[in-house]
Short mmCIF file of C-alpha atoms in Angstrom, two decimals:
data_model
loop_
_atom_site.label_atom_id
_atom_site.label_comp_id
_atom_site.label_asym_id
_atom_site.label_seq_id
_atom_site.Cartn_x
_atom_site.Cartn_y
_atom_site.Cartn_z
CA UNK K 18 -18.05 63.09 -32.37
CA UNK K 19 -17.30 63.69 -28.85
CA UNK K 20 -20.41 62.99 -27.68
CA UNK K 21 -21.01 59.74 -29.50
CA UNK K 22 -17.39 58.64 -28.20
CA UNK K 23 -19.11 58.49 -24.96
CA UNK K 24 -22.05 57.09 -26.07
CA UNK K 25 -20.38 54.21 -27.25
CA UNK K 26 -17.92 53.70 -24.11
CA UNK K 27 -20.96 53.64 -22.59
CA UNK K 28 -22.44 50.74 -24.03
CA UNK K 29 -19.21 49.11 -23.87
CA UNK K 30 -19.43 49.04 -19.83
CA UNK K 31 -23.03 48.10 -19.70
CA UNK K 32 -21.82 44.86 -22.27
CA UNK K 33 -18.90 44.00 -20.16
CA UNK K 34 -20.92 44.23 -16.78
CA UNK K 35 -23.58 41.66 -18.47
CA UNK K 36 -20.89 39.41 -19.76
CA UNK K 37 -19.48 39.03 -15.90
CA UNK K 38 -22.50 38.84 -14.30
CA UNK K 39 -23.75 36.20 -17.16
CA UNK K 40 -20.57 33.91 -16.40
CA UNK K 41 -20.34 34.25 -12.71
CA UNK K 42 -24.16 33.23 -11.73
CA UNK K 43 -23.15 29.69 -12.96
CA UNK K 44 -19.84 29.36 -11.52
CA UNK K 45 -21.69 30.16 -7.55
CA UNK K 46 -24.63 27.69 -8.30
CA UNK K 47 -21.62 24.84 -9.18
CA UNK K 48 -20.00 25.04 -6.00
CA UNK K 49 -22.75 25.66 -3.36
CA UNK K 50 -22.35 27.00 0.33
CA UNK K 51 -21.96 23.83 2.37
CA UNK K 52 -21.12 25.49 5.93
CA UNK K 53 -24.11 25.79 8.27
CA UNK K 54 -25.91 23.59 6.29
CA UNK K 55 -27.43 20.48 7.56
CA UNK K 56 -27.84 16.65 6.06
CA UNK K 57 -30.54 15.21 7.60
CA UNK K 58 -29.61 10.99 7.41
CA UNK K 59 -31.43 7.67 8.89
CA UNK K 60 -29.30 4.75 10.30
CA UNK K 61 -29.31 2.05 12.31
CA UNK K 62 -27.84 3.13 16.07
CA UNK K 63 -25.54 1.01 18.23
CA UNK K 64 -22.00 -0.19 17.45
CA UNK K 65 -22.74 0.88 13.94
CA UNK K 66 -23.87 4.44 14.28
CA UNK K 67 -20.93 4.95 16.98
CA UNK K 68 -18.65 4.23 14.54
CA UNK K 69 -20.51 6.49 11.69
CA UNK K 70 -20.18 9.35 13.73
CA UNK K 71 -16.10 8.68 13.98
CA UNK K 72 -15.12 7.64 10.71
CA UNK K 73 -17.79 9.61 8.40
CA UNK K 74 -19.92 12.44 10.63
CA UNK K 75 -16.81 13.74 12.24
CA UNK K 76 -14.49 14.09 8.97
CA UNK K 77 -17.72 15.33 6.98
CA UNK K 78 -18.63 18.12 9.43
CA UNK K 79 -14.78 19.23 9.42
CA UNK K 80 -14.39 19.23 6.04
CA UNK K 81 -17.77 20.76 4.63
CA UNK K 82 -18.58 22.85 8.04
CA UNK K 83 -22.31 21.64 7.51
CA UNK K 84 -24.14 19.40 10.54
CA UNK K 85 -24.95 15.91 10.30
CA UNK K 86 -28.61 15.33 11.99
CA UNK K 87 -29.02 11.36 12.81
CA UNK K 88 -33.06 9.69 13.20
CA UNK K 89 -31.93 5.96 14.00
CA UNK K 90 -34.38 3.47 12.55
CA UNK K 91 -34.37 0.05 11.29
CA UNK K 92 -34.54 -0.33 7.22
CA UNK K 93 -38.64 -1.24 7.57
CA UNK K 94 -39.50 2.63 9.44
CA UNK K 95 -36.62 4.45 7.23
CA UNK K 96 -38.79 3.13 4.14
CA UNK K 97 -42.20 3.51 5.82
CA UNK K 98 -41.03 7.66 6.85
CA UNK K 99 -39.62 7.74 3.16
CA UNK K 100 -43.23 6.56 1.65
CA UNK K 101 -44.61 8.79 3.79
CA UNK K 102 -42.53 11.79 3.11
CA UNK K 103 -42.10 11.09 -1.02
CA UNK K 104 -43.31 14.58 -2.03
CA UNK K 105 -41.44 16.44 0.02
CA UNK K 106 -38.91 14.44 2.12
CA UNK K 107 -37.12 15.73 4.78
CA UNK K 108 -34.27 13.07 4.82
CA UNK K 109 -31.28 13.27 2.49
CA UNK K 110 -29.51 10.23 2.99
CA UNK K 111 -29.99 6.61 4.16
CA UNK K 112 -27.57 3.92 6.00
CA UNK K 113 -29.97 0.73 4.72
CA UNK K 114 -29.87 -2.81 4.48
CA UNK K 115 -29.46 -3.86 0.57
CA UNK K 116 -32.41 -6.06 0.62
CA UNK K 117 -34.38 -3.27 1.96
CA UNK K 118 -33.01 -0.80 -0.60
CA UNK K 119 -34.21 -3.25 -3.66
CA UNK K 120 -37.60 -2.29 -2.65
CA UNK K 121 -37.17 1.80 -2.02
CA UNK K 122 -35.37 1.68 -5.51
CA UNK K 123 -38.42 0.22 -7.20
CA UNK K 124 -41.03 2.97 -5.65
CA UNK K 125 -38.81 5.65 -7.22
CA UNK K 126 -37.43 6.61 -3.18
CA UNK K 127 -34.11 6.93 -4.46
CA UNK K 128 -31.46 8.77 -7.07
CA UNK K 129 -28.95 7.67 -8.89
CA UNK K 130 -25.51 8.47 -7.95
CA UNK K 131 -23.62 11.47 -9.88
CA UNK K 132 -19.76 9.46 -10.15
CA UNK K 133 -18.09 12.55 -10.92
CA UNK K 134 -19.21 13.83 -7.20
CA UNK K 135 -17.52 10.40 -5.26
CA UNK K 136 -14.00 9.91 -6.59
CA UNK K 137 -13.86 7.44 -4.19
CA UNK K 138 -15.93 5.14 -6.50
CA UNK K 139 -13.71 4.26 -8.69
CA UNK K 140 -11.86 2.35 -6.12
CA UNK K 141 -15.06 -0.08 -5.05
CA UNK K 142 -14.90 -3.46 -6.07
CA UNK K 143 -17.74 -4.03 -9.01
CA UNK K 144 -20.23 -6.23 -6.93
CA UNK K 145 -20.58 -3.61 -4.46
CA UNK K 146 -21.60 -0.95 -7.14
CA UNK K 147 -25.51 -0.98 -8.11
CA UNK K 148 -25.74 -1.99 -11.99
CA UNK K 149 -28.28 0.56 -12.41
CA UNK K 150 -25.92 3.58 -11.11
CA UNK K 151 -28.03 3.59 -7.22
CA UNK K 152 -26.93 3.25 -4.13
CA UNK K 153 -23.57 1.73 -3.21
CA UNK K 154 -23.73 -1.75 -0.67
CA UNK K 155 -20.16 0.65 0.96
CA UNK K 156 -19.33 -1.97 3.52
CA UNK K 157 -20.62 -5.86 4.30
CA UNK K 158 -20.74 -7.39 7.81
CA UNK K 159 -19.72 -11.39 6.75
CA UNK K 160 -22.07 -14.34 8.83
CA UNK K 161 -20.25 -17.07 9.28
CA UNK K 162 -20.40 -20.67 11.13
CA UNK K 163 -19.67 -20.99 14.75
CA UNK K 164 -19.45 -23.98 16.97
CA UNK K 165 -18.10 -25.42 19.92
CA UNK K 166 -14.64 -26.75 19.83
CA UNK K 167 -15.88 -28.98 23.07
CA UNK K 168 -18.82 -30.66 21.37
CA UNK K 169 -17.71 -30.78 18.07
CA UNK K 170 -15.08 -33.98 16.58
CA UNK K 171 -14.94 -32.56 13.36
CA UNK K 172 -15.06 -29.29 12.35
CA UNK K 173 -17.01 -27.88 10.04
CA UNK K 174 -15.83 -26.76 6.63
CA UNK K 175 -18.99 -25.22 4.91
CA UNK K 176 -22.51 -24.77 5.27
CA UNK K 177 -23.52 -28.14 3.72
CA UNK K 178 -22.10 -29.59 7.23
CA UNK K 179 -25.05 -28.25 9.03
CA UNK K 180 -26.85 -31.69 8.00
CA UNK K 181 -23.99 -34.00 9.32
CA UNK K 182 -25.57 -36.46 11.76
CA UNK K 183 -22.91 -35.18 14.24
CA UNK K 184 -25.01 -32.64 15.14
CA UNK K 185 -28.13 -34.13 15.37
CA UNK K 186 -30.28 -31.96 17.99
CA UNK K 187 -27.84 -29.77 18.52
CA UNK K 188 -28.75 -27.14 15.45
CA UNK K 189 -29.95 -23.50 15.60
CA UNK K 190 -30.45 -21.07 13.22
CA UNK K 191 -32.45 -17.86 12.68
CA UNK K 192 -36.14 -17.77 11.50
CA UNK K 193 -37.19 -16.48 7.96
CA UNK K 194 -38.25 -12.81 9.50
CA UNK K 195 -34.70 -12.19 10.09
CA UNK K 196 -32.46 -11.64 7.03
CA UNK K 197 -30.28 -14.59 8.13
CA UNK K 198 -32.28 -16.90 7.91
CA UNK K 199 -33.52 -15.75 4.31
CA UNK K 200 -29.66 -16.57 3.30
CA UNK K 201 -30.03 -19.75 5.35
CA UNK K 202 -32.90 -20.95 2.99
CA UNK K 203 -31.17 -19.74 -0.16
CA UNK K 204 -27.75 -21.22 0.46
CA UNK K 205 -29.88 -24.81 1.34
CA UNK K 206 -31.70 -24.17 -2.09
CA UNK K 207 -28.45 -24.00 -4.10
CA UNK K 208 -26.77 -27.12 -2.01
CA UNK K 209 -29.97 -28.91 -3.61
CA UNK K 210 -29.29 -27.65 -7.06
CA UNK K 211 -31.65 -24.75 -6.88
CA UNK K 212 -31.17 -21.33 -5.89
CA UNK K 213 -33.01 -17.70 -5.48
CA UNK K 214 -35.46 -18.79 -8.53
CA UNK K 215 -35.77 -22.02 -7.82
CA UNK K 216 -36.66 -22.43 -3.51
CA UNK K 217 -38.58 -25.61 -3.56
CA UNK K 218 -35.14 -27.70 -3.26
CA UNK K 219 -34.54 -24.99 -0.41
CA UNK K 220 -37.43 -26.04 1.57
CA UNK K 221 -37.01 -29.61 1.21
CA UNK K 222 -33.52 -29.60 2.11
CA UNK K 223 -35.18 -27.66 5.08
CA UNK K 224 -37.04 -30.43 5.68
CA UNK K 225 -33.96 -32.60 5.96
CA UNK K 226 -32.33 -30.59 8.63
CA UNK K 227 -34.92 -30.92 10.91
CA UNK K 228 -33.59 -33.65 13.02
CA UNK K 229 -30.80 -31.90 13.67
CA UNK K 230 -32.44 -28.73 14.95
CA UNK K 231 -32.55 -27.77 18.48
CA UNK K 232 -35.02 -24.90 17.99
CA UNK K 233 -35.26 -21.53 15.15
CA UNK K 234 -34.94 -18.37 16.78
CA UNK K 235 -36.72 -15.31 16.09
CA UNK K 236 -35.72 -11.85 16.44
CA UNK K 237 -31.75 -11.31 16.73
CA UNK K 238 -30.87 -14.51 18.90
CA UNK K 239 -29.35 -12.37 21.58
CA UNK K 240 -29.17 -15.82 23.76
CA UNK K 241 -27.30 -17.61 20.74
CA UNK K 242 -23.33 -17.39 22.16
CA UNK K 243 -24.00 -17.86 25.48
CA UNK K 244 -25.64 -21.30 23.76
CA UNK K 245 -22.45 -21.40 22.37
CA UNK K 246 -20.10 -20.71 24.69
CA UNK K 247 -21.98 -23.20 26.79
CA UNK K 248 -22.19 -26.03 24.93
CA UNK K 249 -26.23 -26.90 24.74
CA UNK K 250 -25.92 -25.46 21.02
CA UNK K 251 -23.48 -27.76 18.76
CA UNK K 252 -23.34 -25.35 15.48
CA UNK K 253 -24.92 -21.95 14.50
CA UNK K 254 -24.18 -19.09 12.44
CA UNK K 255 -23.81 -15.20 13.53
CA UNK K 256 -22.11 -12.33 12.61
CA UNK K 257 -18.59 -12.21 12.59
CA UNK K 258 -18.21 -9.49 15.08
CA UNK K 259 -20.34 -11.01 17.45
CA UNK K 260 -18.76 -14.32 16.95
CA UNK K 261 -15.37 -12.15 17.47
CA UNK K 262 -16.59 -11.17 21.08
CA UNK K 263 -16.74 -14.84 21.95
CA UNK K 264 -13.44 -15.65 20.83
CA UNK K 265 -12.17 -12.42 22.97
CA UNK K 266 -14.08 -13.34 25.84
CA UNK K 267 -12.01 -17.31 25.76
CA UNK K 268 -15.20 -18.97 25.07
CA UNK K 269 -14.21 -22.64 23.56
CA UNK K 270 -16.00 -22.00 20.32
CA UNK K 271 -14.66 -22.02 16.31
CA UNK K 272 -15.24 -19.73 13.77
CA UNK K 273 -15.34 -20.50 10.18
CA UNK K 274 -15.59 -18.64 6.96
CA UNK K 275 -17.66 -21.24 5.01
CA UNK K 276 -16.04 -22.45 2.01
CA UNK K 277 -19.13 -21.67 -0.38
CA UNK K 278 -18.73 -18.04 0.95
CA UNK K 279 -19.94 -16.36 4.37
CA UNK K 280 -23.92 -14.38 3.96
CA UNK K 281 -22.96 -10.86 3.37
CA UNK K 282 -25.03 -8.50 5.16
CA UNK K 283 -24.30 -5.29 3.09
CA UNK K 284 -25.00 -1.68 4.98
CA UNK K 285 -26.06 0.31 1.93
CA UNK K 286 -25.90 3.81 1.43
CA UNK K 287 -28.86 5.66 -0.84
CA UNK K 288 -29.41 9.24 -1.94
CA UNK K 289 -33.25 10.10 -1.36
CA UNK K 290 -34.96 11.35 -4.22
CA UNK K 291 -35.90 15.01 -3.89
CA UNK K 292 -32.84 15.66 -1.13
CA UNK K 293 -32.61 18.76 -1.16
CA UNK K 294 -28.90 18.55 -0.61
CA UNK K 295 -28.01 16.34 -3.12
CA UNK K 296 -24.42 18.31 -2.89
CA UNK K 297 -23.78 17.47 1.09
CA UNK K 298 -25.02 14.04 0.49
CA UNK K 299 -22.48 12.95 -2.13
CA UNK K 300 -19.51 14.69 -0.01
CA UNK K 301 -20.60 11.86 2.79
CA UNK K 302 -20.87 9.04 0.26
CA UNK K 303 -17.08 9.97 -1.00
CA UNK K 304 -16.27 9.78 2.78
CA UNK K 305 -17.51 7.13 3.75
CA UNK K 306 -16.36 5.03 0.46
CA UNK K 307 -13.29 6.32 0.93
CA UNK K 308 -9.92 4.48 2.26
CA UNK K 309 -9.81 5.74 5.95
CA UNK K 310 -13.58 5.36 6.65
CA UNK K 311 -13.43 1.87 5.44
CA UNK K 312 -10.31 0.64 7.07
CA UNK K 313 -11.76 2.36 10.52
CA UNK K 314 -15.58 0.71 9.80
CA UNK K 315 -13.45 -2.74 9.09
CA UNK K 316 -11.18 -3.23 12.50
CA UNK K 317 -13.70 -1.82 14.61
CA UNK K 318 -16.99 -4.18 13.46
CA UNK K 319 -15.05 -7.27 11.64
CA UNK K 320 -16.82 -5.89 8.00
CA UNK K 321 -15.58 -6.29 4.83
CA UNK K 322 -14.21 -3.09 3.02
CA UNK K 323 -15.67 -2.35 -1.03
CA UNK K 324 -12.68 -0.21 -1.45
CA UNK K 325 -10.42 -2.30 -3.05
CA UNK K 326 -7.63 0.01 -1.86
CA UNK K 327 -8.44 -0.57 2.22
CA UNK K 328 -5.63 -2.27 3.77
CA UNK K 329 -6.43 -5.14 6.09
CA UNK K 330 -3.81 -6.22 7.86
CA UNK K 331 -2.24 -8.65 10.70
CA UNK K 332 -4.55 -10.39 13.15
CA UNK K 333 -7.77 -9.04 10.91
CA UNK K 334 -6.46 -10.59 7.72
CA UNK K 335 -6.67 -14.10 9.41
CA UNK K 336 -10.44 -13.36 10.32
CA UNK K 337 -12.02 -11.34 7.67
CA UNK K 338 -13.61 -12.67 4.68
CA UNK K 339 -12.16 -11.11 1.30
CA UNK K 340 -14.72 -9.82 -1.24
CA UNK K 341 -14.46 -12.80 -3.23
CA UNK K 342 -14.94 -15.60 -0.16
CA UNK K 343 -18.84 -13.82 0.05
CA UNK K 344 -21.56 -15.27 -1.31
CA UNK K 345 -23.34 -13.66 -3.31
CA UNK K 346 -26.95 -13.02 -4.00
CA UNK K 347 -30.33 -11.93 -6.10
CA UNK K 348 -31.52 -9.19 -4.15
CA UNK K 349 -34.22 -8.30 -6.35
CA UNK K 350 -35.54 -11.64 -6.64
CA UNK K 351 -35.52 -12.34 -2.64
CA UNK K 352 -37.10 -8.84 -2.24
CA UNK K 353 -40.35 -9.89 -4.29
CA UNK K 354 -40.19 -13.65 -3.11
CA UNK K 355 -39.71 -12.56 0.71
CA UNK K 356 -43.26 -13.00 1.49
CA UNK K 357 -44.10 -16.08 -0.14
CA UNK K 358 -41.69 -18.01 1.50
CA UNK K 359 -42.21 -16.29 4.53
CA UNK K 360 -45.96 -18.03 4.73
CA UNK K 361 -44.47 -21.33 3.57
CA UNK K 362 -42.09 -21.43 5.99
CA UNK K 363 -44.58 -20.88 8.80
CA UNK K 364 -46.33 -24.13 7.13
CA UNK K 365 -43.25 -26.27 6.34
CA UNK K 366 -40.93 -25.61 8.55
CA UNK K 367 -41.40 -23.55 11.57
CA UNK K 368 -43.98 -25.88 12.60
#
């Protein structure tokens, strides 16, 4: 009897050991070792990527004690490296432009988003949330109209006015190989009664604004405000933090938040498919999505907030579009027509 007691107490320890190892193996693989980890991430550098590093990199590294490596790139290389890298990638996360994004989604570059890892998204307003659960457009740098209060009798209300004999001559706006100008075309489509789906009443309404065109830039239009500021350009359209430095810098120029909506230019954030840490990279979406990161991202580069909780406030409010004065548009539609119209604009109207 005695020895069978013992037998059996035993196999009683052996059970209980297996039960607690069984149930503690899952409980460490839910709640991975973040410190000394690192999330490798592409972004564009500058103003933008100086302000990444303060309101998301900083209060990411201090909270998760893992390291934050930056490759800057524009959207075109982050998707080339990503193509190139699709088996095995060796980026985590991407700061890209939405346009850009539409295509990465449709070659399978990206993941969808886990919402029970970013609390924060509950809080984003709905057209800043991907339908299909991807990547989240987190904040939106507004384009609106800018002219010269010297030049110009009567100011201009919405983008419609860019046709006003007023400004005959006196017109610039961005070429078709810069995102702008891709806006430019659709917003003239839909003042003709056609729209992302429907460009030929785009182009001819195109057409019609050539007499008032000084010249198209190409590029970024670095020499734009000083145009401005000067007076030999009547009307023209920018960013709104770059039309902000103009205003701080007492140059006799108007800024407008069009009434059919200013261009959005959304700074999306994606999850790369096969990151290998999935974990860090939602941490830095709730960040950055979250109330503090957007308020920062929003008085520092004039951008509109998607957290509907983000406070803008005083002097700002005046200036920054609200979600619902931006336009808004068919991403996946311009994505696949890009190139078309790209060619028929050479033809039509950059000639």
């Amino acid at each position: 009897m005695k020895r069978r007691a013992v037998t059996l107490g035993s196999v009683f320890v052996v059970v209980l050991t297996l039960l607690a190892a069984a149930f503690s193996k899952p409980a460490e693989a839910a709640v991975p070792k973040t410190e000394g980890r690192t999330l490798n991430i592409m972004s564009n550098g500058g103003y933008y990527l100086e302000n990444l590093r303060k309101y998301i990199i900083e209060p990411f590294e201090k909270k998760t004690g893992a390291k934050v490596l930056v490759t800057e790139a524009f959207s075109a290389a982050m998707l080339n490296r990503l193509r190139a890298e699709k088996a095995s990638p060796t980026v985590d996360l991407i700061s890209i432009g939405e346009f850009a994004a539409v295509s990465g989604r449709t070659e399978g570059l990206f993941q969808k988003i886990d919402p029970s890892l970013v609390p924060s998204l509950k809080d984003l307003g709905a057209q800043f949330k991907n339908a299909d659960g991807y990547g989240i457009q987190s904040v939106s740098g507004p384009i609106v109209i800018v002219y010269n209060k010297n030049r110009v009798k009567v100011p201009p209300a919405g983008w419609a006015d860019f046709w006003q004999s007023q400004f005959k001559g006196k017109v610039v706006i961005a070429d078709i190989d810069n995102f702008t100008g891709v806006q430019f075309l659709v917003t003239a489509a839909r003042i003709a009664g056609g729209g992302e789906k429907n460009i030929d009443p785009g182009f001819g309404k195109m057409k019609e604004l050539k007499p008032n065109l000084s010249y198209i830039y190409k590029g970024e239009g670095q020499e734009v405000p000083h145009g401005l500021a000067k007076g030999d350009i009547w009307i023209s359209h920018m960013m709104l933090v770059k039309a902000m430095e103009l205003l701080k810098e007492n140059a006799p120029v108007g800024v407008v938040i069009p009434k059919e909506g200013a261009h959005p230019q959304p700074y999306t954030l994606e999850i790369v498919n096969g990151s290998k840490n999935k974990d860090l990279a939602h941490t830095f979406l709730d960040i950055a999505l979250g109330v503090e990161a957007q308020e920062g991202f929003a008085k520092a580069l004039y951008v509109t907030p998607s957290n509907t909780k983000a406070k803008i406030e005083g002097e700002l409010a005046k200036v920054l579009p609200k979600p619902q004065n931006l336009m808004s548009f068919d991403w996946v539609t311009i994505a696949a027509e890009r190139s078309k119209w790209a060619e028929r604009w050479q033809r039509e109207i950059a000639q």
